[in-house]
Short mmCIF file of C-alpha atoms and ligand atoms in Angstrom, two decimals:
data_model
loop_
_atom_site.label_atom_id
_atom_site.label_comp_id
_atom_site.label_asym_id
_atom_site.label_seq_id
_atom_site.Cartn_x
_atom_site.Cartn_y
_atom_site.Cartn_z
CA UNK A 1 98.89 79.38 81.43
CA UNK A 2 100.54 78.00 84.79
CA UNK A 3 103.00 80.31 86.15
CA UNK A 4 103.65 78.51 89.15
CA UNK A 5 103.57 74.52 89.67
CA UNK A 6 99.71 74.01 89.09
CA UNK A 7 99.00 73.78 92.61
CA UNK A 8 97.41 76.70 94.49
CA UNK A 9 99.11 78.14 97.39
CA UNK A 10 96.66 80.82 98.14
CA UNK A 11 93.03 81.47 97.39
CA UNK A 12 91.05 84.59 98.20
CA UNK A 13 87.52 84.68 97.69
CA UNK A 14 84.75 87.48 97.75
CA UNK A 15 87.67 89.45 99.70
CA UNK A 16 86.01 93.00 100.63
CA UNK A 17 88.01 95.45 102.82
CA UNK A 18 86.44 98.64 103.86
CA UNK A 19 88.19 101.42 105.80
CA UNK A 20 86.08 104.15 108.11
CA UNK A 21 87.67 107.70 107.98
CA UNK A 22 86.05 110.45 109.18
CA UNK A 23 82.81 109.02 109.60
CA UNK A 24 82.53 107.74 105.96
CA UNK A 25 83.25 104.04 104.44
CA UNK A 26 85.96 103.69 101.88
CA UNK A 27 85.62 100.49 100.09
CA UNK A 28 88.94 99.16 98.92
CA UNK A 29 88.19 95.51 98.00
CA UNK A 30 84.95 94.53 97.16
CA UNK A 31 84.42 90.78 96.38
CA UNK A 32 88.07 90.40 94.91
CA UNK A 33 89.01 87.17 94.11
CA UNK A 34 92.66 85.96 93.86
CA UNK A 35 94.12 82.35 93.28
CA UNK A 36 98.11 82.38 93.81
CA UNK A 37 100.17 79.01 92.35
CA UNK A 38 102.93 77.78 94.52
CA UNK A 39 106.31 79.19 92.70
CA UNK A 40 105.20 81.93 91.04
CA UNK A 41 106.28 85.09 90.74
CA UNK A 42 103.34 88.03 90.58
CA UNK A 43 103.52 91.57 90.17
CA UNK A 44 100.94 93.77 91.17
CA UNK A 45 100.57 97.49 89.59
CA UNK A 46 97.91 99.92 89.70
CA UNK A 47 97.27 103.46 90.39
CA UNK A 48 98.15 104.89 93.64
CA UNK A 49 95.04 103.93 96.92
CA UNK A 50 93.96 101.37 94.31
CA UNK A 51 94.22 98.54 97.03
CA UNK A 52 97.60 96.83 96.33
CA UNK A 53 99.12 97.04 99.89
CA UNK A 54 95.56 95.88 101.29
CA UNK A 55 95.83 92.94 99.23
CA UNK A 56 99.40 92.30 100.13
CA UNK A 57 98.67 92.68 103.44
CA UNK A 58 95.48 90.52 103.70
CA UNK A 59 97.38 87.78 102.11
CA UNK A 60 100.10 87.68 104.69
CA UNK A 61 97.76 88.22 107.66
CA UNK A 62 98.61 91.76 108.73
CA UNK A 63 95.29 92.80 108.16
CA UNK A 64 91.72 91.11 107.86
CA UNK A 65 89.12 91.03 105.62
CA UNK A 66 85.74 92.49 106.46
CA UNK A 67 83.99 89.91 104.52
CA UNK A 68 85.36 87.16 102.35
CA UNK A 69 87.76 84.20 103.01
CA UNK A 70 91.79 83.97 102.54
CA UNK A 71 92.97 80.71 102.70
CA UNK A 72 97.06 79.63 102.62
CA UNK A 73 98.40 76.38 102.58
CA UNK A 74 94.68 74.71 103.57
CA UNK A 75 94.65 77.30 106.44
CA UNK A 76 91.91 79.22 106.54
CA UNK A 77 93.78 82.62 108.03
CA UNK A 78 90.65 84.96 108.51
CA UNK A 79 89.17 82.36 111.26
CA UNK A 80 92.42 82.45 113.46
CA UNK A 81 92.80 84.32 116.86
CA UNK A 82 95.48 87.12 117.05
CA UNK A 83 97.72 85.23 118.34
CA UNK A 84 97.50 82.45 116.09
CA UNK A 85 97.72 84.72 112.81
CA UNK A 86 100.91 85.96 114.34
CA UNK A 87 102.52 82.66 114.80
CA UNK A 88 101.08 81.77 111.34
CA UNK A 89 102.69 84.74 110.05
CA UNK A 90 105.79 84.08 111.70
CA UNK A 91 106.21 80.48 109.95
CA UNK A 92 104.75 81.39 106.45
CA UNK A 93 105.36 84.88 105.37
CA UNK A 94 108.25 87.44 104.84
CA UNK A 95 107.36 90.81 104.25
CA UNK A 96 109.69 93.36 102.41
CA UNK A 97 108.77 97.07 102.43
CA UNK A 98 109.77 100.04 100.67
CA UNK A 99 111.79 101.95 103.48
CA UNK A 100 113.80 98.91 104.36
CA UNK A 101 112.84 99.21 108.05
CA UNK A 102 115.69 97.89 109.52
CA UNK A 103 116.77 98.75 113.14
CA UNK A 104 119.37 101.35 113.13
CA UNK A 105 121.50 100.23 116.42
CA UNK A 106 121.63 96.59 115.17
CA UNK A 107 124.09 95.01 112.80
CA UNK A 108 122.84 93.40 109.37
CA UNK A 109 123.17 90.07 111.46
CA UNK A 110 121.10 91.15 114.01
CA UNK A 111 118.44 92.68 111.73
CA UNK A 112 118.31 89.52 110.03
CA UNK A 113 118.40 87.18 113.45
CA UNK A 114 115.44 89.25 114.62
CA UNK A 115 112.47 86.97 113.15
CA UNK A 116 114.46 83.82 114.25
CA UNK A 117 113.82 84.76 117.92
CA UNK A 118 110.27 84.04 117.77
CA UNK A 119 111.34 80.22 116.72
CA UNK A 120 112.51 77.74 119.07
CA UNK A 121 116.01 77.86 117.40
CA UNK A 122 119.21 77.93 119.49
CA UNK A 123 121.33 80.66 119.61
CA UNK A 124 123.65 78.53 117.18
CA UNK A 125 121.32 77.83 114.94
CA UNK A 126 119.64 81.08 114.61
CA UNK A 127 123.08 82.57 113.36
CA UNK A 128 123.70 79.72 111.11
CA UNK A 129 120.37 80.72 109.23
CA UNK A 130 120.62 84.30 109.24
CA UNK A 131 124.13 83.83 108.20
CA UNK A 132 122.64 81.76 105.21
CA UNK A 133 120.06 84.06 104.51
CA UNK A 134 122.94 86.75 104.37
CA UNK A 135 124.41 84.52 101.93
CA UNK A 136 121.77 84.19 99.67
CA UNK A 137 121.44 88.16 98.98
CA UNK A 138 125.57 88.10 98.45
CA UNK A 139 125.70 90.16 102.10
CA UNK A 140 127.60 87.90 104.53
CA UNK A 141 130.62 89.83 104.06
CA UNK A 142 128.63 92.75 105.70
CA UNK A 143 126.69 90.93 108.68
CA UNK A 144 129.13 93.36 111.21
CA UNK A 145 127.71 96.69 109.30
CA UNK A 146 124.72 98.81 110.71
CA UNK A 147 122.25 100.05 108.19
CA UNK A 148 123.90 103.38 108.05
CA UNK A 149 127.00 101.65 106.80
CA UNK A 150 124.98 100.27 103.94
CA UNK A 151 123.70 101.97 100.74
CA UNK A 152 120.27 101.82 99.97
CA UNK A 153 120.44 99.17 97.89
CA UNK A 154 122.50 96.58 100.60
CA UNK A 155 119.87 97.66 103.12
CA UNK A 156 117.28 96.18 100.67
CA UNK A 157 119.16 93.19 100.55
CA UNK A 158 119.83 92.72 104.20
CA UNK A 159 115.64 93.35 104.77
CA UNK A 160 115.32 90.35 101.74
CA UNK A 161 117.68 88.22 104.12
CA UNK A 162 115.33 89.24 107.08
CA UNK A 163 112.21 88.27 105.61
CA UNK A 164 113.62 85.13 104.20
CA UNK A 165 115.63 83.87 107.32
CA UNK A 166 112.64 81.65 108.57
CA UNK A 167 112.48 80.01 105.31
CA UNK A 168 108.71 81.28 104.77
CA UNK A 169 106.97 79.92 101.76
CA UNK A 170 105.58 83.13 100.75
CA UNK A 171 107.42 86.80 100.11
CA UNK A 172 105.72 89.88 99.87
CA UNK A 173 107.10 92.69 98.70
CA UNK A 174 105.47 96.46 98.50
CA UNK A 175 107.50 98.54 96.29
CA UNK A 176 110.73 96.90 96.94
CA UNK A 177 112.45 98.99 94.63
CA UNK A 178 110.72 102.14 94.97
CA UNK A 179 113.43 103.64 96.81
CA UNK A 180 116.61 102.71 94.96
CA UNK A 181 118.73 103.63 91.74
CA UNK A 182 118.53 101.44 88.68
CA UNK A 183 121.47 99.38 89.34
CA UNK A 184 120.33 98.46 92.98
CA UNK A 185 116.86 97.59 91.84
CA UNK A 186 118.01 95.51 89.47
CA UNK A 187 120.47 93.68 92.07
CA UNK A 188 117.07 93.19 94.33
CA UNK A 189 115.08 92.14 91.30
CA UNK A 190 117.45 89.38 90.64
CA UNK A 191 117.35 88.16 93.89
CA UNK A 192 113.78 87.80 94.18
CA UNK A 193 113.71 85.78 90.93
CA UNK A 194 116.09 83.38 92.64
CA UNK A 195 114.21 82.96 95.45
CA UNK A 196 111.59 81.51 92.85
CA UNK A 197 113.63 79.68 90.73
CA UNK A 198 116.32 78.27 93.29
CA UNK A 199 114.72 78.32 96.45
CA UNK A 200 111.14 77.39 95.91
CA UNK A 201 109.51 80.81 97.62
CA UNK A 202 106.23 81.75 95.97
CA UNK A 203 106.77 86.01 95.76
CA UNK A 204 104.13 88.67 95.58
CA UNK A 205 105.29 92.11 94.58
CA UNK A 206 103.62 95.48 94.37
CA UNK A 207 105.49 97.61 92.04
CA UNK A 208 105.24 100.75 89.74
CA UNK A 209 108.67 99.44 88.17
CA UNK A 210 108.12 98.56 84.65
CA UNK A 211 111.52 96.29 84.80
CA UNK A 212 110.17 94.78 88.15
CA UNK A 213 107.14 93.97 86.21
CA UNK A 214 109.04 92.19 83.34
CA UNK A 215 110.64 89.71 85.87
CA UNK A 216 107.28 88.27 87.27
CA UNK A 217 106.05 85.79 85.68
CA UNK A 218 102.45 87.23 86.03
CA UNK A 219 100.96 90.47 85.84
CA UNK A 220 98.22 91.82 87.82
CA UNK A 221 96.51 95.01 87.35
CA UNK A 222 94.23 96.81 90.11
CA UNK A 223 91.89 99.33 88.99
CA UNK A 224 89.16 100.60 91.37
CA UNK A 225 89.37 97.18 93.41
CA UNK A 226 89.19 94.84 90.27
CA UNK A 227 91.95 92.61 89.19
CA UNK A 228 92.68 92.53 85.73
CA UNK A 229 95.27 89.80 84.36
CA UNK A 230 97.87 91.14 81.79
CA UNK A 231 100.34 89.28 80.05
CA UNK A 232 104.05 89.11 80.64
CA UNK A 233 107.15 89.04 78.56
CA UNK A 234 108.47 86.86 81.14
CA UNK A 235 109.61 83.66 79.08
CA UNK A 236 108.85 81.10 81.81
P1 ADP B 301 98.01 101.48 97.27
O1 ADP B 301 99.04 100.58 97.83
O2 ADP B 301 97.28 100.87 95.74
O3 ADP B 301 98.22 102.51 96.98
P2 ADP B 301 96.35 101.01 99.50
O4 ADP B 301 96.13 99.60 99.70
O5 ADP B 301 97.44 101.29 100.50
O6 ADP B 301 96.79 101.46 98.16
O7 ADP B 301 94.99 102.18 100.20
C1 ADP B 301 94.16 101.67 99.39
C2 ADP B 301 93.01 103.18 99.83
O8 ADP B 301 92.76 102.76 101.37
C3 ADP B 301 93.81 104.29 100.21
O9 ADP B 301 92.53 105.50 99.80
C4 ADP B 301 94.38 104.45 101.40
O10 ADP B 301 93.93 106.06 101.55
C5 ADP B 301 92.94 103.68 102.18
N1 ADP B 301 93.64 103.21 103.60
C6 ADP B 301 94.61 102.27 103.37
N2 ADP B 301 95.18 102.01 104.60
C7 ADP B 301 93.77 102.48 105.74
C8 ADP B 301 93.43 102.42 106.71
N3 ADP B 301 94.26 101.77 107.59
N4 ADP B 301 92.72 103.38 107.65
C9 ADP B 301 92.39 104.07 106.37
N5 ADP B 301 92.15 104.15 105.23
C10 ADP B 301 93.23 103.12 104.52
MG1 MG B 302 100.68 100.71 98.31
#
């Protein structure tokens, strides 16, 4: 059953990642295959240390595989130079992390504007795009607040606004609700769901939160480097 729009956005084939630690090789992924459809909302679950973040980082070009290919929207990202990969990432991927990672001395608006500094947009256009992103997460009225003046849930919503400011195709969220109370977590999940249903984004999320998994259209379980497809209770 298609959980996206039936067209392929990303294809990982034979992806292997080996970390070298203290003279020993740790083979986290060994020939992993994964297809992600455009418009999908994917939840990736599994025990700590199983390689979930590794998959997300490879998919978003933050890390490179030791073997295998990763094709996103027709670009074989494993073949790009470091500079080209960074430029590709800036245009195609927005990351959201568990710890928000906002810059404390900058306002919400300035935080969201940051990724736009890498684009040719004028100052006025940057502001416009950042304000629109903050509007999507329901925080336009907090744009002059610094992270310390926001709740954790609001900080994560600003981080999501920052992730979507450049209008990327893919949003990759690594345990986005891990540090949040239930109500804030639900607000974040609602936003991620709307990014898919209303804004045409494709979302891949690592999570331990059963409520988060329920929001996803597709649920994958990673165990010892092997991905197993699970059913979802999502209606769509
Ligand atoms: P998960 O997100 O499922 O908890 P990760 O993908 O972060 O797992 O990590 C998988 C394994 O790889 C873990 O054992 C982790 O310690 C190891 N690992 C991850 N990143 C590195 C790295 N940069 N150097 C060495 N080992 C790493
Ligand atoms: Mg992780």
